[in-house]
Tab-separated table of C-alpha atoms and ligand atoms in Angstrom:
chain	number	residue	atom	x	y	z
A	1	MET	CA	90.139	109.552	70.227
A	2	GLN	CA	90.625	108.840	73.907
A	3	ASN	CA	88.249	109.220	76.820
A	4	ILE	CA	89.497	112.169	78.905
A	5	TYR	CA	89.270	110.019	82.068
A	6	ASP	CA	91.761	107.600	80.536
A	7	ILE	CA	94.927	109.684	80.669
A	8	THR	CA	97.396	110.246	83.509
A	9	LEU	CA	98.726	113.713	84.325
A	10	GLU	CA	102.180	112.786	83.086
A	11	GLU	CA	100.795	111.440	79.807
A	12	LEU	CA	98.751	114.609	79.336
A	13	GLU	CA	101.854	116.724	80.004
A	14	ASN	CA	103.684	114.790	77.318
A	15	TYR	CA	100.731	115.264	74.996
A	16	PHE	CA	101.010	119.039	75.341
A	17	ILE	CA	104.806	118.969	74.999
A	18	ASN	CA	104.542	116.848	71.849
A	19	ASN	CA	102.080	119.367	70.448
A	20	ASN	CA	104.527	122.222	71.048
A	21	ASP	CA	102.314	123.524	73.778
A	22	LYS	CA	102.879	124.239	77.476
A	23	LYS	CA	103.190	121.397	79.952
A	24	PHE	CA	101.273	123.278	82.691
A	25	LYS	CA	98.099	123.064	80.616
A	26	ALA	CA	97.818	119.449	81.694
A	27	SER	CA	97.367	120.630	85.295
A	28	GLN	CA	94.723	123.106	84.174
A	29	VAL	CA	92.797	120.397	82.348
A	30	PHE	CA	93.056	118.048	85.337
A	31	ASP	CA	91.758	120.839	87.563
A	32	TRP	CA	88.673	121.301	85.405
A	33	VAL	CA	88.046	117.595	85.007
A	34	TYR	CA	88.739	116.314	88.519
A	35	LYS	CA	88.354	119.310	90.839
A	36	LYS	CA	85.640	121.333	89.119
A	37	ARG	CA	84.084	118.259	87.504
A	38	ILE	CA	83.042	119.851	84.250
A	39	ASN	CA	81.555	117.662	81.515
A	40	ASN	CA	82.765	119.335	78.347
A	41	PHE	CA	85.798	121.149	77.063
A	42	ASP	CA	84.005	124.442	76.385
A	43	ASP	CA	83.618	124.995	80.129
A	44	MET	CA	87.388	125.292	80.623
A	45	ARG	CA	87.334	129.052	80.975
A	46	ASN	CA	91.067	129.692	81.409
A	47	VAL	CA	92.072	127.521	78.448
A	48	SER	CA	92.445	129.086	74.991
A	49	LYS	CA	90.011	128.276	72.171
A	50	VAL	CA	92.849	126.858	70.094
A	51	THR	CA	93.815	124.413	72.833
A	52	ILE	CA	90.189	123.486	73.472
A	53	ASN	CA	89.682	122.719	69.790
A	54	LYS	CA	92.815	120.589	69.720
A	55	LEU	CA	91.649	118.706	72.829
A	56	LYS	CA	88.280	118.108	71.158
A	57	ASP	CA	90.071	116.491	68.218
A	58	ASP	CA	91.873	114.018	70.426
A	59	PHE	CA	89.678	113.437	73.484
A	60	TYR	CA	86.029	113.091	74.423
A	61	PHE	CA	83.959	113.149	77.607
A	62	LYS	CA	81.843	110.076	78.177
A	63	LYS	CA	80.621	108.621	81.446
A	64	LEU	CA	79.261	105.206	82.366
A	65	GLU	CA	75.598	104.414	82.830
A	66	ILE	CA	74.340	103.314	86.263
A	67	ILE	CA	71.774	100.624	85.474
A	68	ALA	CA	71.038	99.304	88.958
A	69	LYS	CA	71.586	100.409	92.524
A	70	LYS	CA	70.796	98.478	95.692
A	71	GLU	CA	71.019	100.186	99.041
A	72	ASP	CA	71.092	99.221	102.655
A	73	LYS	CA	71.836	101.555	105.541
A	74	ASP	CA	75.605	101.842	105.274
A	75	VAL	CA	76.247	100.253	101.900
A	76	ALA	CA	75.166	100.713	98.295
A	77	LYS	CA	75.965	98.563	95.325
A	78	TYR	CA	76.088	99.997	91.816
A	79	LEU	CA	75.892	98.170	88.516
A	80	PHE	CA	77.420	100.018	85.551
A	81	LYS	CA	76.914	99.476	81.848
A	82	LEU	CA	80.043	99.957	79.729
A	83	ASP	CA	80.168	101.250	76.146
A	84	ASP	CA	80.176	97.720	74.739
A	85	ASN	CA	77.197	96.757	76.958
A	86	GLU	CA	79.313	94.734	79.370
A	87	LYS	CA	78.521	95.229	83.049
A	88	VAL	CA	80.618	95.707	86.165
A	89	GLU	CA	79.833	96.641	89.725
A	90	ALA	CA	81.171	98.795	92.540
A	91	VAL	CA	80.257	98.851	96.214
A	92	LEU	CA	80.135	101.984	98.340
A	93	MET	CA	80.512	101.676	102.114
A	94	TYR	CA	80.018	104.384	104.712
A	95	HIS	CA	82.420	104.070	107.655
A	96	ASP	CA	83.069	106.308	110.633
A	97	TYR	CA	86.459	107.132	109.071
A	98	GLY	CA	85.095	108.021	105.609
A	99	ASN	CA	83.475	106.629	102.485
A	100	SER	CA	85.117	103.727	100.744
A	101	ILE	CA	84.471	102.220	97.357
A	102	CYS	CA	85.269	98.733	96.161
A	103	ILE	CA	85.850	98.829	92.420
A	104	SER	CA	86.051	96.224	89.657
A	105	THR	CA	89.161	95.863	87.493
A	106	GLN	CA	87.980	93.402	84.830
A	107	VAL	CA	84.780	92.190	83.186
A	108	GLY	CA	84.589	88.729	84.756
A	109	CYS	CA	87.654	86.963	86.122
A	110	ASN	CA	89.772	84.021	85.038
A	111	MET	CA	91.268	83.133	88.398
A	112	GLY	CA	88.605	80.513	89.020
A	113	CYS	CA	88.331	80.676	92.828
A	114	LYS	CA	85.714	78.040	93.621
A	115	PHE	CA	83.857	80.117	96.232
A	116	CYS	CA	83.650	83.281	94.137
A	117	GLU	CA	80.782	84.409	91.958
A	118	SER	CA	83.018	86.401	89.595
A	119	GLY	CA	84.949	83.294	88.716
A	120	ARG	CA	81.773	81.735	87.347
A	121	LEU	CA	81.417	84.645	84.932
A	122	LYS	CA	84.828	84.175	83.238
A	123	LYS	CA	86.916	87.069	82.031
A	124	VAL	CA	85.606	88.900	78.988
A	125	ARG	CA	88.190	91.676	79.000
A	126	ASN	CA	90.278	94.017	81.114
A	127	LEU	CA	88.761	97.295	82.227
A	128	GLU	CA	90.192	100.400	80.650
A	129	VAL	CA	91.610	103.049	82.969
A	130	TYR	CA	88.655	105.403	82.415
A	131	GLU	CA	86.220	102.617	83.320
A	132	MET	CA	87.876	102.304	86.732
A	133	VAL	CA	88.187	106.074	87.280
A	134	LEU	CA	84.532	106.594	86.378
A	135	GLN	CA	83.292	104.065	88.928
A	136	ILE	CA	84.580	106.516	91.552
A	137	LEU	CA	83.423	109.723	89.867
A	138	MET	CA	79.917	108.417	89.155
A	139	VAL	CA	79.381	107.239	92.719
A	140	GLU	CA	80.655	110.558	94.089
A	141	GLU	CA	78.263	112.360	91.780
A	142	ASP	CA	75.399	110.108	92.858
A	143	ILE	CA	75.897	110.624	96.595
A	144	GLY	CA	77.157	114.216	96.443
A	145	LYS	CA	80.062	113.305	98.734
A	146	ARG	CA	83.724	112.535	98.327
A	147	ILE	CA	85.121	109.019	98.390
A	148	THR	CA	88.061	108.824	100.788
A	149	HIS	CA	89.197	105.211	100.406
A	150	VAL	CA	89.456	102.911	97.392
A	151	VAL	CA	89.854	99.136	97.435
A	152	LEU	CA	90.478	97.091	94.299
A	153	MET	CA	88.424	94.123	95.419
A	154	GLY	CA	85.483	94.073	93.039
A	155	ILE	CA	85.190	91.854	89.979
A	156	GLY	CA	88.526	90.861	88.484
A	157	GLU	CA	92.140	90.274	89.378
A	158	PRO	CA	94.017	93.619	89.462
A	159	PHE	CA	97.372	91.960	88.767
A	160	ASP	CA	95.908	90.389	85.613
A	161	ASN	CA	95.351	93.980	84.378
A	162	TYR	CA	98.547	95.387	85.838
A	163	ASP	CA	99.423	98.300	83.538
A	164	ASN	CA	95.926	99.790	83.508
A	165	VAL	CA	95.609	99.375	87.264
A	166	ILE	CA	98.873	101.247	87.855
A	167	ARG	CA	97.802	104.087	85.521
A	168	PHE	CA	94.433	104.182	87.301
A	169	ILE	CA	96.166	104.494	90.683
A	170	ASP	CA	98.347	107.300	89.276
A	171	ILE	CA	95.232	109.277	88.292
A	172	ILE	CA	93.277	108.832	91.512
A	173	ASN	CA	96.339	109.393	93.695
A	174	SER	CA	97.527	112.529	91.888
A	175	GLY	CA	97.036	115.667	93.970
A	176	LYS	CA	95.800	117.278	90.778
A	177	GLY	CA	93.432	114.391	90.070
A	178	ILE	CA	91.018	112.788	92.539
A	179	ALA	CA	93.713	113.086	95.237
A	180	ILE	CA	93.053	109.911	97.185
A	181	GLY	CA	96.081	109.323	99.419
A	182	SER	CA	98.101	106.232	98.571
A	183	ARG	CA	97.642	104.883	102.097
A	184	HIS	CA	93.895	105.019	101.443
A	185	ILE	CA	94.197	102.762	98.393
A	186	THR	CA	94.291	98.968	98.801
A	187	LEU	CA	94.953	96.465	96.056
A	188	SER	CA	93.914	92.864	96.619
A	189	THR	CA	95.386	89.961	94.659
A	190	CYS	CA	94.880	86.210	94.672
A	191	GLY	CA	98.682	85.912	94.565
A	192	ILE	CA	100.206	86.361	91.099
A	193	VAL	CA	103.798	86.151	92.285
A	194	PRO	CA	105.665	87.863	89.392
A	195	LYS	CA	103.353	90.847	89.731
A	196	ILE	CA	103.840	90.995	93.507
A	197	LYS	CA	107.546	91.265	92.680
A	198	GLU	CA	106.915	94.031	90.137
A	199	PHE	CA	104.653	95.844	92.600
A	200	THR	CA	107.451	95.717	95.184
A	201	ASN	CA	109.282	98.297	93.072
A	202	TYR	CA	106.253	100.537	92.537
A	203	ASP	CA	107.006	103.869	94.124
A	204	LYS	CA	103.680	104.591	95.794
A	205	GLN	CA	102.727	103.581	99.326
A	206	VAL	CA	99.619	101.672	98.256
A	207	ASN	CA	98.389	98.903	100.594
A	208	LEU	CA	98.679	95.329	99.424
A	209	ALA	CA	96.260	92.576	100.449
A	210	ILE	CA	96.661	88.914	99.588
A	211	SER	CA	93.680	86.587	99.291
A	212	LEU	CA	95.275	83.690	101.098
A	213	HIS	CA	92.207	81.792	102.350
A	214	ALA	CA	94.146	78.670	103.380
A	215	PRO	CA	97.106	77.746	105.598
A	216	ASN	CA	98.516	75.061	103.267
A	217	ASN	CA	98.726	74.073	99.605
A	218	GLU	CA	96.361	71.160	99.927
A	219	ILE	CA	93.408	73.285	101.035
A	220	ARG	CA	94.369	76.207	98.836
A	221	ASP	CA	94.631	73.932	95.778
A	222	SER	CA	91.106	72.730	96.451
A	223	ILE	CA	89.561	76.236	96.504
A	224	MET	CA	91.825	78.436	94.347
A	225	ASN	CA	93.071	77.451	90.886
A	226	ILE	CA	95.865	80.009	91.000
A	227	ASN	CA	97.547	77.918	93.691
A	228	LYS	CA	98.347	75.295	91.040
A	229	VAL	CA	100.653	77.920	89.481
A	230	TYR	CA	101.952	79.888	92.483
A	231	LYS	CA	102.296	77.971	95.728
A	232	ILE	CA	101.881	79.374	99.220
A	233	GLU	CA	105.641	79.291	99.844
A	234	ASP	CA	106.219	81.345	96.656
A	235	ILE	CA	103.711	83.930	97.861
A	236	ILE	CA	105.205	84.120	101.354
A	237	SER	CA	108.694	84.495	99.948
A	238	ALA	CA	107.578	87.305	97.575
A	239	ILE	CA	105.763	88.991	100.463
A	240	LYS	CA	108.828	88.806	102.731
A	241	ASP	CA	110.766	90.570	100.019
A	242	TYR	CA	107.971	93.113	99.557
A	243	ILE	CA	107.993	93.923	103.274
A	244	VAL	CA	111.781	94.321	103.371
A	245	HIS	CA	111.726	96.659	100.362
A	246	THR	CA	108.674	98.741	101.218
A	247	ASN	CA	108.640	98.521	104.992
A	248	ARG	CA	104.881	98.172	104.701
A	249	ARG	CA	102.502	95.868	106.508
A	250	VAL	CA	100.642	93.357	104.344
A	251	THR	CA	97.070	92.168	104.862
A	252	PHE	CA	96.132	88.530	104.406
A	253	GLU	CA	92.469	87.990	103.652
A	254	TYR	CA	91.019	84.737	104.891
A	255	ILE	CA	87.468	83.788	103.952
A	256	MET	CA	85.923	81.550	106.598
A	257	LEU	CA	84.377	78.557	104.808
A	258	LYS	CA	82.536	76.088	106.979
A	259	GLY	CA	84.352	72.768	107.283
A	260	VAL	CA	86.941	73.731	104.684
A	261	ASN	CA	89.507	76.069	106.254
A	262	ASP	CA	88.045	77.038	109.636
A	263	THR	CA	89.363	74.435	112.075
A	264	ILE	CA	91.644	75.024	115.062
A	265	GLU	CA	94.359	73.071	113.206
A	266	CYS	CA	94.074	75.496	110.304
A	267	ALA	CA	94.391	78.438	112.710
A	268	LEU	CA	97.521	76.911	114.252
A	269	GLU	CA	99.019	76.193	110.852
A	270	LEU	CA	98.255	79.739	109.687
A	271	SER	CA	99.873	81.191	112.821
A	272	LYS	CA	103.003	79.200	112.100
A	273	LEU	CA	103.044	80.248	108.447
A	274	LEU	CA	102.762	83.966	109.232
A	275	LYS	CA	104.902	84.046	112.373
A	276	GLY	CA	107.231	87.044	112.468
A	277	LEU	CA	105.817	88.625	109.293
A	278	ASN	CA	104.772	92.279	109.405
A	279	CYS	CA	101.188	91.494	108.521
A	280	TYR	CA	97.677	91.207	109.741
A	281	VAL	CA	94.933	88.766	108.979
A	282	ASN	CA	91.453	89.852	108.037
A	283	LEU	CA	88.955	87.059	108.684
A	284	ILE	CA	86.047	87.374	106.272
A	285	PRO	CA	82.723	85.689	107.063
A	286	TYR	CA	81.852	84.073	103.712
A	287	ASN	CA	79.021	85.791	101.888
A	288	GLU	CA	76.934	82.834	100.725
A	289	THR	CA	75.730	82.794	97.161
A	290	SER	CA	72.946	80.697	95.688
A	291	HIS	CA	75.053	79.127	92.922
A	292	ILE	CA	77.892	77.896	95.102
A	293	GLU	CA	77.663	75.253	97.797
A	294	TYR	CA	80.179	76.679	100.294
A	295	LYS	CA	78.732	77.804	103.600
A	296	LYS	CA	79.775	80.497	106.002
A	297	SER	CA	81.560	79.297	109.152
A	298	ASP	CA	79.591	79.417	112.407
A	299	SER	CA	80.341	82.514	114.457
A	300	ASP	CA	81.774	80.316	117.239
A	301	ALA	CA	84.244	78.801	114.795
A	302	ILE	CA	85.244	82.277	113.603
A	303	MET	CA	85.769	83.450	117.193
A	304	GLU	CA	87.847	80.379	118.082
A	305	PHE	CA	89.953	80.830	114.964
A	306	TYR	CA	90.438	84.472	115.903
A	307	ASP	CA	91.482	83.546	119.446
A	308	VAL	CA	94.098	81.058	118.256
A	309	LEU	CA	95.689	83.657	115.991
A	310	LYS	CA	95.635	86.252	118.787
A	311	LYS	CA	97.244	83.850	121.247
A	312	ASN	CA	99.977	83.242	118.700
A	313	ASN	CA	100.638	86.963	118.373
A	314	ILE	CA	99.180	87.347	114.892
A	315	CYS	CA	97.335	90.654	114.397
A	316	VAL	CA	93.837	89.761	113.347
A	317	THR	CA	90.476	91.418	112.701
A	318	ILE	CA	87.102	90.057	111.699
A	319	ARG	CA	85.610	91.898	108.753
A	320	ARG	CA	82.356	93.627	109.454
A	321	GLU	CA	79.600	92.070	107.373
A	322	PHE	CA	78.465	94.777	105.063
A	323	GLY	CA	77.037	93.497	101.959
A	324	SER	CA	74.933	90.396	102.360
A	325	LYS	CA	71.628	92.236	101.799
A	326	VAL	CA	72.812	93.970	98.657
A	327	ASN	CA	74.632	90.963	97.183
A	328	ALA	CA	77.906	92.726	97.794
A	329	ALA	CA	80.197	89.756	97.414
A	330	CYS	CA	82.409	89.901	94.387
A	331	GLY	CA	80.305	89.414	91.244
A	332	GLN	CA	76.969	88.850	92.947
A	333	LEU	CA	74.979	91.870	91.767
A	334	ARG	CA	76.008	91.389	88.174
A	335	SER	CA	75.142	87.744	88.356
A	336	HIS	CA	71.697	88.379	89.894
A	337	TYR	CA	70.985	91.078	87.343
A	338	GLU	CA	71.677	88.684	84.529
A	339	GLU	CA	69.099	86.242	85.811
A	340	VAL	CA	66.190	88.676	85.983
B	401	LIG	N1	91.034	89.017	92.548
B	401	LIG	C1	91.376	89.774	93.702
B	401	LIG	C2	90.378	90.851	94.071
B	401	LIG	C3	88.919	90.560	93.897
B	401	LIG	S1	88.127	89.497	95.041
B	401	LIG	C4	91.615	88.841	94.878
B	401	LIG	O1	91.454	87.644	94.725
B	401	LIG	O2	92.011	89.306	95.944
B	401	LIG	C5	88.139	90.409	96.532
B	401	LIG	C6	88.040	89.556	97.767
B	401	LIG	O3	86.699	89.057	97.941
B	401	LIG	C7	88.947	88.347	97.701
B	401	LIG	O4	89.598	88.151	98.929
B	401	LIG	C8	87.940	87.243	97.425
B	401	LIG	O5	88.475	86.014	97.759
B	401	LIG	C9	86.756	87.696	98.248
B	401	LIG	N2	85.476	87.058	97.952
B	401	LIG	C10	85.037	86.539	96.800
B	401	LIG	N3	83.804	85.998	96.931
B	401	LIG	C11	83.447	86.187	98.229
B	401	LIG	C12	82.298	85.850	98.991
B	401	LIG	N4	81.257	85.229	98.439
B	401	LIG	N5	82.276	86.198	100.297
B	401	LIG	C13	83.322	86.851	100.865
B	401	LIG	N6	84.422	87.198	100.187
B	401	LIG	C14	84.501	86.871	98.883
């Protein structure tokens, strides 16, 4: 038995073909599930009883449980309980251009970034495809509005759950599924180089963001364990290749940590590192968390850093601070919940 939210359109087409049935029925099922949003097979009015009974033998409908929600004016954070009682979170943000959701891809995370709450929680398991799909569907149901943008920046490392993440993107991007345009989907990775290479050949125009957070190996080694395996030069070389192949612009995320990576020298070094690359840098004011001693850079330091990059012709933005009131930084809501 498989959760109905766990299968891609192509897989469902093959399912029907293998059952000596018609391929187009997969589109009909997707239409009921993702467009009409029914919750059981009997509601599929244009599907024959025989097919419905067969579907009931092989698939089931089951959603996730929302066990906590914290809201501020333009942001809401959801905590979900999974079938095995594990918990993950998603963050909804209202923008002038639409509604975006930041979803989790794993229960916990093994990447061990020193500044990140999720790293403290350690990976328990990968999320199944349906558990990622349902984060979107449940939030849409809760707010009664459509999500227009999806970022894979919640708990977990998407490239450590590569196959499920790709199948998840196939479902949400399918015109017959949730139909979120590929340019409205952004995957963020801490820099697992072999997977960046694999992703280079993925045929969808999904945005790629790299959590760089440092201009050199010395600083990056001190804050991100993954840098002991894949060095900055390996990442940059994989990204150069990615840009040549896909012709797409890459985002580098850079958390501003007071006294760690926020000096003028760091800004100069970063400018040199990224010179000539089709990229932009997103400076992220660090969202402080009670368990971790890193502090957010002063706003003056962030502005100076920004100016240096600008002067050196690097495209740069400062991320709007959304989530500090709702513990929106990666892993924070789950972690707080576990303490109460
Ligand atoms: N593992 C992936 C995606 C999840 S983390 C990655 O590393 O990119 C999503 C982003 O949030 C990353 O850039 C991460 O470094 C950042 N992040 C983690 N904790 C944060 C915090 N307390 N404040 C601001 N950003 C944080």
